[in-house]
XYZ file of C-alpha atoms in Angstrom:
681
model
C 0.000 0.000 0.000
C 2.741 2.439 1.024
C 4.764 1.543 -2.103
C 1.751 2.236 -4.306
C 1.195 5.625 -2.673
C 4.894 6.476 -3.058
C 4.880 5.487 -6.733
C 1.794 7.604 -7.333
C 3.469 10.536 -5.563
C 6.593 10.077 -7.691
C 4.564 10.137 -10.906
C 2.802 13.320 -9.816
C 6.074 14.899 -8.667
C 7.828 14.136 -11.969
C 4.916 15.666 -13.904
C 5.068 18.775 -11.713
C 8.858 19.061 -12.134
C 8.556 18.760 -15.924
C 5.686 21.258 -16.178
C 6.616 24.167 -18.458
C 5.795 26.825 -15.867
C 7.646 25.038 -13.029
C 10.611 24.306 -15.275
C 10.748 27.970 -16.278
C 10.566 29.119 -12.660
C 13.412 26.821 -11.763
C 15.527 28.044 -14.687
C 14.692 31.644 -13.809
C 15.789 31.304 -10.206
C 18.913 29.332 -11.089
C 19.865 32.176 -13.446
C 19.565 34.552 -10.483
C 21.910 32.586 -8.197
C 24.831 35.025 -8.756
C 22.469 37.862 -7.801
C 21.363 36.084 -4.622
C 24.951 35.455 -3.562
C 26.058 39.027 -4.242
C 22.942 40.516 -2.632
C 23.328 38.335 0.463
C 27.003 39.251 0.806
C 26.204 42.961 0.436
C 23.556 42.632 3.155
C 25.984 40.708 5.353
C 28.683 43.336 4.816
C 26.330 46.192 5.690
C 24.946 44.441 8.762
C 28.299 43.266 10.022
C 29.979 46.664 9.773
C 26.804 48.544 10.703
C 27.257 50.791 7.668
C 24.029 52.725 8.272
C 25.465 54.075 11.547
C 28.763 55.207 10.028
C 27.434 58.463 8.721
C 27.136 60.191 5.365
C 30.490 59.007 3.978
C 29.307 55.398 4.054
C 25.633 55.989 3.305
C 26.008 54.992 -0.342
C 26.816 51.416 0.742
C 23.630 51.216 2.772
C 21.667 52.733 -0.137
C 23.238 50.193 -2.471
C 22.056 47.382 -0.211
C 18.458 48.705 -0.278
C 18.635 49.191 -4.049
C 19.841 45.630 -4.682
C 16.944 44.074 -2.772
C 14.577 46.660 -4.190
C 15.398 45.301 -7.644
C 14.582 41.718 -6.587
C 10.954 41.716 -7.892
C 12.044 43.238 -11.209
C 14.921 40.799 -11.697
C 12.636 37.886 -10.836
C 10.162 39.218 -13.369
C 12.779 39.458 -16.135
C 14.408 36.094 -15.515
C 11.140 34.167 -15.151
C 9.624 35.909 -18.190
C 12.634 35.109 -20.359
C 12.724 31.403 -19.530
C 8.952 30.994 -19.663
C 8.881 32.694 -23.080
C 11.681 30.426 -24.293
C 9.868 27.270 -23.186
C 6.542 28.494 -24.574
C 8.359 29.250 -27.849
C 7.487 32.951 -27.951
C 10.080 35.671 -28.442
C 12.526 35.692 -25.525
C 13.169 39.448 -25.673
C 9.765 40.714 -26.769
C 7.885 38.740 -24.085
C 9.901 40.028 -21.075
C 9.620 43.602 -22.385
C 5.854 43.170 -22.598
C 5.698 41.731 -19.075
C 7.830 44.546 -17.644
C 5.629 47.148 -19.343
C 2.429 45.648 -17.939
C 3.982 45.151 -14.495
C 5.259 48.714 -14.139
C 2.088 50.234 -15.608
C -0.215 48.523 -13.128
C 1.364 47.492 -9.826
C 2.856 50.744 -8.560
C 6.298 49.150 -8.245
C 7.661 52.005 -10.360
C 6.020 55.414 -10.221
C 6.740 59.034 -11.091
C 7.020 61.633 -8.337
C 8.175 65.174 -9.004
C 9.258 64.186 -12.479
C 11.540 61.436 -11.099
C 10.976 57.692 -11.547
C 11.021 55.972 -8.167
C 10.682 52.376 -6.915
C 8.405 51.104 -4.171
C 9.619 47.552 -3.465
C 6.584 46.836 -1.297
C 4.339 46.937 -4.368
C 3.791 44.109 -6.787
C 5.806 41.461 -4.922
C 3.437 38.610 -5.758
C 2.736 40.021 -9.232
C 6.390 39.398 -10.137
C 5.293 35.757 -10.507
C 1.692 36.163 -11.667
C 2.340 38.784 -14.357
C 4.858 36.688 -16.373
C 2.523 33.687 -16.265
C -0.528 35.643 -17.395
C 1.173 37.747 -20.087
C 3.430 35.006 -21.519
C 0.712 32.379 -21.791
C -1.713 34.907 -23.273
C 0.907 36.092 -25.781
C 1.713 32.476 -26.669
C -1.961 31.873 -27.434
C -2.542 35.089 -29.389
C 0.486 34.788 -31.702
C -1.018 31.561 -33.076
C -4.229 33.301 -34.180
C -4.049 34.008 -37.918
C -6.272 37.068 -37.574
C -3.489 38.874 -35.699
C -0.839 38.213 -38.367
C 0.116 41.225 -40.465
C 2.639 39.483 -42.761
C 2.268 35.945 -44.103
C 4.555 36.002 -47.129
C 8.157 34.824 -47.152
C 9.543 37.785 -49.158
C 10.996 39.192 -45.956
C 13.159 37.374 -43.448
C 11.730 35.099 -40.793
C 13.200 37.327 -38.076
C 11.518 40.502 -39.346
C 8.235 38.741 -40.063
C 8.009 37.355 -36.530
C 8.484 40.781 -34.960
C 5.974 42.542 -37.196
C 3.425 39.853 -36.377
C 3.874 40.564 -32.654
C 2.269 44.021 -32.924
C -1.398 43.027 -32.561
C -0.791 40.307 -29.921
C 1.241 42.900 -27.978
C -1.610 45.387 -28.098
C -4.160 42.742 -27.100
C -2.159 41.476 -24.093
C -1.520 45.028 -22.872
C -5.187 46.018 -23.222
C -6.452 42.891 -21.451
C -3.931 43.276 -18.611
C -4.750 46.958 -18.068
C -8.465 46.165 -18.096
C -8.348 43.209 -15.691
C -5.723 44.436 -13.222
C -7.923 46.886 -11.245
C -10.523 44.168 -10.649
C -7.920 41.581 -9.634
C -6.071 44.031 -7.392
C -9.241 45.337 -5.737
C -10.367 41.791 -5.025
C -6.973 40.950 -3.516
C -7.007 44.105 -1.367
C -10.547 43.387 -0.184
C -9.575 39.836 0.775
C -6.476 41.032 2.609
C -8.391 43.768 4.450
C -11.086 41.299 5.445
C -8.502 38.941 6.885
C -6.906 41.791 8.839
C -10.244 42.662 10.439
C -10.800 39.124 11.649
C -10.107 39.432 15.347
C -8.103 36.400 16.407
C -6.603 36.097 19.846
C -3.333 34.399 19.055
C -0.809 33.171 21.581
C 2.876 33.784 20.960
C 3.201 30.193 19.799
C 0.233 30.648 17.428
C 1.850 33.731 15.885
C 5.093 31.815 15.587
C 3.460 28.913 13.727
C 1.609 31.284 11.368
C 4.845 33.121 10.587
C 6.776 29.903 10.015
C 4.224 28.346 7.669
C 3.531 31.599 5.805
C 7.171 32.510 5.166
C 8.158 28.982 4.161
C 5.213 28.598 1.795
C 6.123 31.931 0.196
C 9.709 30.714 -0.209
C 8.451 27.441 -1.691
C 6.561 29.403 -4.353
C 9.694 31.361 -5.211
C 8.886 34.582 -3.335
C 11.341 35.993 -0.779
C 9.297 34.761 2.182
C 10.656 36.852 5.053
C 10.545 40.175 3.214
C 7.117 39.510 1.729
C 5.635 38.388 5.052
C 6.812 41.542 6.813
C 5.395 43.659 3.978
C 1.979 42.001 3.925
C 1.357 41.043 7.565
C 0.378 43.471 10.378
C 3.012 44.337 12.946
C 1.138 42.363 15.643
C 2.136 39.098 13.972
C 5.620 40.151 12.819
C 7.021 41.574 16.075
C 6.173 39.767 19.315
C 7.776 38.082 22.314
C 8.299 34.334 22.658
C 8.271 33.846 26.405
C 9.085 36.691 28.731
C 12.338 38.030 27.252
C 12.899 36.460 23.821
C 11.932 38.458 20.744
C 10.648 36.392 17.838
C 13.593 37.677 15.758
C 16.124 36.022 18.093
C 13.999 32.933 18.565
C 13.958 32.309 14.818
C 17.616 33.098 14.084
C 19.093 31.183 17.056
C 16.789 28.218 17.664
C 14.682 27.622 14.551
C 16.258 28.595 11.222
C 19.602 26.887 11.703
C 21.601 27.849 8.639
C 18.801 30.004 7.255
C 15.240 29.503 6.037
C 14.270 25.823 5.921
C 17.028 24.853 8.401
C 19.464 24.308 5.539
C 22.205 22.879 7.744
C 20.035 19.780 7.806
C 19.805 19.772 3.989
C 23.541 20.320 3.527
C 24.640 17.542 5.886
C 21.988 15.131 4.553
C 23.227 15.831 0.994
C 26.784 14.862 1.931
C 25.502 11.625 3.497
C 23.739 10.561 0.281
C 25.672 8.137 -1.916
C 26.125 9.211 -5.536
C 24.184 12.456 -5.044
C 26.506 14.551 -7.218
C 23.989 17.309 -7.942
C 22.889 17.678 -4.313
C 26.458 17.566 -2.982
C 27.661 20.119 -5.515
C 24.959 22.560 -4.434
C 25.704 21.790 -0.779
C 29.379 22.714 -1.307
C 28.386 26.044 -2.849
C 25.854 26.725 -0.072
C 28.124 25.727 2.808
C 30.130 28.969 3.234
C 26.961 31.084 3.086
C 25.041 28.816 5.463
C 27.678 29.608 8.088
C 26.167 33.097 8.101
C 22.546 31.821 7.835
C 22.197 32.674 4.135
C 20.055 29.995 2.485
C 19.074 31.466 -0.905
C 21.510 29.341 -2.917
C 20.205 26.060 -1.504
C 16.586 27.171 -1.842
C 16.889 28.207 -5.483
C 19.625 25.868 -6.774
C 18.784 22.480 -5.241
C 16.007 23.586 -5.738
C 13.547 23.708 -2.871
C 11.361 26.154 -4.813
C 8.428 24.273 -6.384
C 10.050 20.956 -5.449
C 7.251 18.602 -4.318
C 9.774 16.128 -2.887
C 11.196 18.659 -0.417
C 8.040 20.563 0.617
C 7.180 18.345 3.613
C 10.624 18.414 5.311
C 10.994 22.095 4.375
C 7.934 22.808 6.545
C 8.433 20.059 9.107
C 12.056 20.779 10.122
C 11.495 24.411 11.270
C 8.173 23.488 12.923
C 9.828 20.769 15.017
C 12.713 23.123 15.866
C 10.210 25.766 16.979
C 8.173 23.311 19.056
C 11.172 21.848 20.905
C 12.866 25.229 21.428
C 9.630 26.824 22.629
C 9.233 24.035 25.200
C 12.890 24.371 26.295
C 12.514 28.127 26.882
C 9.040 28.057 28.457
C 10.042 25.235 30.831
C 13.195 27.045 31.924
C 15.656 24.516 30.490
C 17.217 27.399 28.564
C 17.399 30.942 29.888
C 17.885 33.869 27.541
C 19.814 36.948 28.626
C 17.439 39.905 28.683
C 18.074 42.725 26.188
C 20.905 40.764 24.552
C 21.089 41.454 20.780
C 22.506 38.900 18.366
C 22.608 39.763 14.611
C 20.928 37.277 12.252
C 24.195 36.544 10.434
C 25.979 35.270 13.565
C 27.116 31.654 12.965
C 25.366 28.750 14.651
C 26.629 27.785 18.138
C 28.194 31.237 18.548
C 24.752 32.869 18.400
C 23.420 30.428 21.007
C 26.299 31.223 23.351
C 25.929 34.991 22.930
C 22.166 34.850 23.580
C 22.218 32.455 26.555
C 25.798 32.072 27.840
C 24.824 28.408 28.213
C 26.257 25.176 26.814
C 22.763 23.707 27.044
C 21.599 25.975 24.226
C 24.526 24.836 22.070
C 23.684 21.188 22.770
C 20.077 21.921 21.815
C 21.281 23.329 18.478
C 23.412 20.222 17.874
C 20.405 18.010 18.614
C 18.135 20.056 16.336
C 20.597 19.975 13.432
C 20.889 16.183 13.786
C 17.089 15.962 13.861
C 16.846 18.128 10.742
C 19.312 15.834 8.951
C 17.158 12.822 9.867
C 14.048 14.621 8.558
C 15.584 15.689 5.243
C 17.601 12.558 4.449
C 14.805 10.160 3.306
C 13.140 12.861 1.214
C 16.432 13.832 -0.452
C 17.030 10.142 -1.199
C 13.663 9.890 -2.944
C 14.335 13.170 -4.759
C 17.750 11.934 -5.906
C 16.189 8.735 -7.295
C 13.252 10.268 -9.112
C 13.974 13.925 -9.781
C 14.850 15.741 -12.969
C 18.124 17.435 -12.180
C 21.506 18.313 -13.601
C 21.966 16.967 -17.140
C 18.395 15.665 -17.249
C 17.062 19.165 -16.607
C 19.277 20.557 -19.357
C 17.890 18.003 -21.786
C 14.320 18.699 -20.744
C 15.002 22.266 -21.812
C 17.005 21.341 -24.931
C 14.337 19.031 -26.341
C 12.145 22.120 -26.750
C 14.858 24.515 -27.915
C 16.476 22.951 -30.996
C 14.111 24.882 -33.258
C 15.128 28.154 -31.603
C 18.834 27.483 -32.110
C 18.356 26.504 -35.740
C 16.074 29.481 -36.312
C 18.778 31.840 -35.088
C 21.269 30.410 -37.538
C 18.663 30.405 -40.299
C 18.281 34.187 -39.998
C 21.947 34.787 -40.783
C 21.742 32.380 -43.712
C 18.740 34.247 -45.049
C 20.510 37.579 -44.886
C 23.598 36.283 -46.701
C 22.029 34.159 -49.409
C 18.616 35.763 -49.874
C 18.590 35.896 -53.656
C 19.751 32.349 -54.436
C 18.213 30.450 -51.519
C 14.531 31.363 -51.544
C 13.409 27.794 -52.009
C 15.874 26.409 -49.474
C 14.861 29.053 -46.971
C 11.211 28.146 -47.423
C 12.075 24.515 -46.685
C 14.119 25.588 -43.673
C 11.189 27.657 -42.420
C 8.998 24.561 -42.552
C 11.603 22.694 -40.502
C 12.007 25.430 -37.867
C 8.237 25.808 -37.591
C 7.880 22.048 -37.071
C 10.647 21.975 -34.450
C 9.272 25.038 -32.670
C 5.817 23.488 -32.481
C 7.062 20.089 -31.320
C 9.788 18.550 -29.199
C 12.720 16.339 -30.160
C 13.039 13.028 -28.353
C 14.741 9.649 -28.705
C 12.979 6.354 -29.386
C 14.635 2.956 -29.016
C 14.303 0.041 -31.436
C 15.322 -3.298 -29.897
C 18.025 -5.465 -31.427
C 17.043 -9.110 -31.042
C 19.030 -12.314 -30.652
C 17.522 -14.734 -33.180
C 18.522 -17.804 -31.210
C 17.260 -16.836 -27.756
C 14.640 -14.245 -28.680
C 16.138 -11.894 -26.108
C 16.838 -8.184 -26.414
C 20.593 -7.615 -26.750
C 20.529 -3.864 -27.284
C 18.830 -0.896 -28.890
C 19.313 1.636 -31.642
C 18.511 5.190 -30.560
C 16.374 6.858 -33.221
C 15.490 10.545 -33.422
C 11.807 11.444 -33.351
C 9.770 14.654 -33.427
C 6.843 14.705 -31.015
C 4.215 17.145 -32.248
C 2.007 19.286 -30.030
C -0.955 16.936 -30.612
C 1.051 13.964 -29.315
C 1.746 12.324 -32.684
C 5.295 11.178 -33.364
C 7.159 11.659 -36.662
C 10.462 10.415 -37.996
C 13.350 12.816 -38.672
C 12.130 13.973 -42.098
C 13.912 17.286 -41.608
C 17.499 15.977 -41.522
C 18.139 16.387 -45.244
C 17.149 20.061 -45.115
C 19.330 20.686 -42.073
C 22.235 18.890 -43.736
C 22.015 21.254 -46.738
C 22.345 24.214 -44.388
C 25.099 22.588 -42.283
C 22.932 22.608 -39.173
C 23.087 18.915 -38.281
C 25.462 19.651 -35.394
C 22.485 21.016 -33.426
C 20.680 17.687 -33.831
C 23.817 15.620 -33.129
C 24.454 17.507 -29.903
C 20.871 16.924 -28.818
C 21.106 13.182 -29.521
C 24.388 12.832 -27.610
C 23.136 14.765 -24.576
C 19.736 13.057 -24.507
C 21.267 9.596 -24.867
C 23.577 10.333 -21.941
C 20.561 11.198 -19.798
C 18.641 8.142 -20.995
C 21.549 5.828 -20.183
C 21.507 7.260 -16.661
C 17.794 6.450 -16.477
C 18.480 2.884 -17.664
C 21.109 2.636 -14.911
C 18.650 3.894 -12.284
C 16.393 1.001 -13.271
C 19.303 -1.409 -12.792
C 19.795 -1.909 -16.537
C 22.820 -1.440 -18.801
C 21.748 -2.170 -22.395
C 24.063 -1.675 -25.357
C 22.814 1.279 -27.403
C 23.898 2.501 -30.836
C 23.231 5.907 -32.404
C 24.005 7.875 -35.569
C 26.080 11.019 -35.933
C 26.707 13.055 -39.082
C 30.136 12.366 -40.662
C 31.072 16.069 -40.962
C 30.396 16.669 -37.275
C 32.194 13.508 -36.203
C 35.350 14.253 -38.185
C 35.456 17.958 -37.284
C 35.753 17.285 -33.568
C 32.312 15.963 -32.637
C 33.879 12.703 -31.482
C 35.315 14.582 -28.469
C 31.795 15.293 -27.240
C 30.940 11.609 -27.728
C 33.946 10.561 -25.647
C 33.120 13.036 -22.900
C 29.509 11.859 -22.711
C 29.967 8.078 -22.882
C 33.378 7.092 -21.519
C 31.762 6.169 -18.194
C 29.345 3.809 -19.988
C 32.161 1.408 -20.862
C 31.487 -0.870 -23.902
C 27.809 0.093 -23.728
C 27.628 2.675 -26.534
C 28.172 2.144 -30.252
C 28.551 4.965 -32.801
C 27.092 4.207 -36.215
C 29.052 5.719 -39.116
C 28.086 5.924 -42.756
C 30.391 4.248 -45.274
C 30.844 7.656 -46.902
C 32.893 8.745 -43.866
C 35.664 6.351 -44.908
C 35.406 7.168 -48.607
C 35.629 10.960 -48.090
C 38.490 10.953 -45.585
C 39.744 7.465 -44.853
C 42.740 8.402 -42.680
C 40.760 10.837 -40.502
C 37.947 8.325 -40.018
C 40.388 5.565 -39.015
C 41.925 7.934 -36.443
C 38.541 8.990 -35.011
C 37.393 5.358 -34.710
C 40.622 4.491 -32.893
C 40.058 7.388 -30.489
C 36.537 6.165 -29.770
C 37.619 2.552 -29.263
C 40.356 3.638 -26.856
C 37.575 5.189 -24.780
C 35.618 1.880 -24.883
C 33.076 3.238 -27.374
C 32.310 0.754 -30.140
C 31.795 1.664 -33.796
C 29.569 0.247 -36.520
C 29.080 0.862 -40.230
C 25.448 1.755 -40.780
C 23.327 0.966 -43.861
C 26.037 -1.118 -45.534
C 24.908 -1.822 -49.070
C 23.144 1.480 -49.776
C 26.147 3.641 -50.657
C 29.520 2.914 -52.183
C 29.732 -0.629 -50.771
C 33.331 -0.928 -51.855
C 34.431 -4.427 -50.800
C 38.092 -3.413 -50.791
C 37.342 -1.095 -47.871
C 36.159 -3.999 -45.703
C 39.671 -5.358 -45.215
C 40.883 -1.990 -43.884
C 38.036 -1.122 -41.525
C 38.715 -0.876 -37.792
C 35.062 -0.972 -36.718
C 33.304 -3.626 -34.640
C 29.968 -4.117 -36.411
C 28.511 -3.993 -39.889
C 24.783 -3.380 -40.289
C 23.352 -4.848 -43.490
C 20.745 -2.500 -44.904
C 17.206 -3.671 -45.547
C 17.632 -2.978 -49.280
C 19.971 -6.003 -49.445
C 17.274 -8.356 -48.204
C 16.117 -10.425 -51.192
C 12.545 -11.311 -52.023
C 11.537 -14.954 -52.170
C 11.827 -15.168 -55.977
C 15.374 -13.862 -56.311
C 17.852 -16.664 -55.605
C 20.878 -14.632 -56.727
C 20.199 -11.802 -54.272
C 19.649 -14.359 -51.518
C 22.993 -15.962 -52.316
C 24.679 -12.541 -52.328
C 23.151 -11.673 -48.939
C 24.255 -14.978 -47.429
C 27.815 -14.780 -48.721
C 28.155 -11.093 -47.812
C 27.123 -11.879 -44.227
C 29.570 -14.786 -44.074
C 32.362 -12.612 -45.494
C 31.781 -9.962 -42.809
C 31.808 -12.649 -40.110
C 35.032 -14.193 -41.421
C 36.675 -10.742 -41.408
C 35.901 -10.493 -37.687
C 32.914 -8.170 -37.772
C 29.687 -8.641 -35.895
C 26.727 -8.414 -38.263
C 23.259 -6.946 -37.738
C 20.372 -7.405 -40.149
C 18.271 -4.250 -40.401
C 14.644 -3.884 -41.451
C 13.407 -7.459 -40.987
C 9.626 -7.203 -41.373
C 8.391 -10.622 -42.539
C 8.925 -14.271 -41.653
C 10.358 -14.845 -45.136
C 13.003 -12.199 -44.528
C 13.747 -13.740 -41.148
C 14.374 -17.084 -42.867
C 16.922 -15.439 -45.177
C 18.677 -13.891 -42.181
C 18.769 -17.217 -40.357
C 20.185 -18.931 -43.435
C 22.926 -16.292 -43.500
C 23.706 -17.227 -39.869
C 23.159 -13.677 -38.612
C 22.246 -13.723 -34.955
C 21.354 -10.045 -34.341
C 18.330 -8.517 -36.084
C 16.085 -5.498 -35.786
C 12.869 -4.624 -37.526
C 9.104 -4.235 -37.311
C 8.676 -8.027 -37.199
C 9.921 -7.889 -33.608
C 9.473 -4.386 -32.263
C 8.957 -0.860 -33.511
C 10.953 1.972 -31.998
C 9.572 2.841 -28.573
C 9.988 5.595 -25.952
C 12.474 5.172 -23.120
C 9.859 4.087 -20.579
C 8.627 1.299 -22.849
C 12.221 0.154 -23.521
C 12.899 -0.085 -19.784
C 9.650 -1.986 -19.266
C 10.533 -4.408 -22.098
C 13.934 -5.168 -20.585
C 12.424 -5.682 -17.142
C 9.832 -8.084 -18.578
C 12.541 -10.066 -20.384
C 14.593 -10.107 -17.197
C 11.685 -11.388 -15.109
C 10.870 -14.042 -17.727
C 14.478 -15.251 -17.765
C 14.563 -15.387 -13.959
C 11.314 -17.349 -13.851
C 12.584 -19.786 -16.504
C 15.872 -20.413 -14.676
C 14.147 -20.946 -11.317
C 11.730 -23.476 -12.811
């Protein structure tokens, strides 16, 4: 029962993590990590040296600190808008400009006073998230409406046409936003005012719990929780005493938020205890020096904790347990706080406890709480590590939707240079970029079968285009991209995605042999280095399929590249043998491992000569030391020919069509279970 619930949670969590909006938020906040570090250090510097009290000569440093955090909503707005626009496939500059315009025109964040533009950072904090979502999604919808298009002809460049066609969608989004905002804002103000007038008699502990949950939920949704809470909440629930002499400020900084919001010391230590958690440990190393001074933004935004369903429960639970135990320790007299003692928030753990209490008991309590926080976070981080989309996988989740953008950018320069002589080619390229922009690249896997045992002995990774309606197409666009020397974009995608997929096979306890294609020009011009970097750790598991033309065009260079790959335990195969030059003299000089006989060589039942040729060609390849694979076997008659040729490895529709990664993993697991059952019986 518990396993079923956990599996269901994992499926939901993966869907949430891969959601376009959540993915964009995560990208947006990761892009702001340098800002968070610099801003936190500026704040720390100002607080530590008490710059504000130094007088006029140092006032600019204090002003700079206020300005940096005052820009936080605007920077969040820009970064989130950019990445959301990119993933929604709308213009990544035009969309943020539109969002900024609507945000500043409505929220009061920027206003004019005495002819001078000023900033009120208390305004529009929550709208820094809502405005990009509303404007970007609305713009994405409107640009698809043909009625709003001004230019439909291809006599001007794709770049210019796209921007002209943004005019009416721009106007529509702006008009709708300006019309709806007063109603939305008035409703929000009415709701907030109503809540303020609800007279609740809260104890100190009740106020503490409300503050903890509110600030942490705001942080979870990507908003700076502490600042936002103090802006929105009345002073009665932001400044109060916990016990007789402890201000809530000191209670939180010394006994609850150990390492910063979310008790990140617990996250950091738990990350180091996880085996193989490279992503989590890398972030923990970056966060460690800042956590010493209770700065947690890096861990919150880079792990991330923001919009991370796996971490939400411990993120709330750890500070709540710290608050409960510390509140009991103070109220029962186990720990006594020195009255009127002031300890800055950036004071390191243990030292702050000693300064506030002059008691070793308080330090021991902190040690116990940190250990408890580690125990709370550890199982959730372990689940997150096993099931999350992070590191390289996150990059590929983004890349699978961005190949069209990259190609489109290159297409614009091609258009400008060769406008007169490449009208037709540009039209074809436009069709390709439109198709890629409206869909997503992915890899499918066609099983390679052992004819004798019927088992799966590997896969070929095949490129597919998944359209917006869910239908899947083959890579019909490769010829057009090859003409424009843009295949490197596709090759890089395949290499990166295959690396991620091999990691997913490994997570399932599987290590299948997988082959893939790469364009000869890319391979020989240095692309093999990327292959080596990606697959060296998957020793003897990956096979690169080369076309015979690679050897014909530059034999010496191809021999050298294949040797480099084989030294890195990456196998090589000749793909589609029999469709190109098929020069038999080359066979004796090849340094590859496998030869794949193309389907076109398979004879029909009435052609005895072609059957004899196929059989002897297969035997020749075997005698020369090559492994042979029969491609495109679709009928029982063709299978008989392959068997007669004594070829053991086959692939084709007769056995399996290409399938998505999840189906490939499931197929291997089924074969594995069947083999185990057969051996046990």
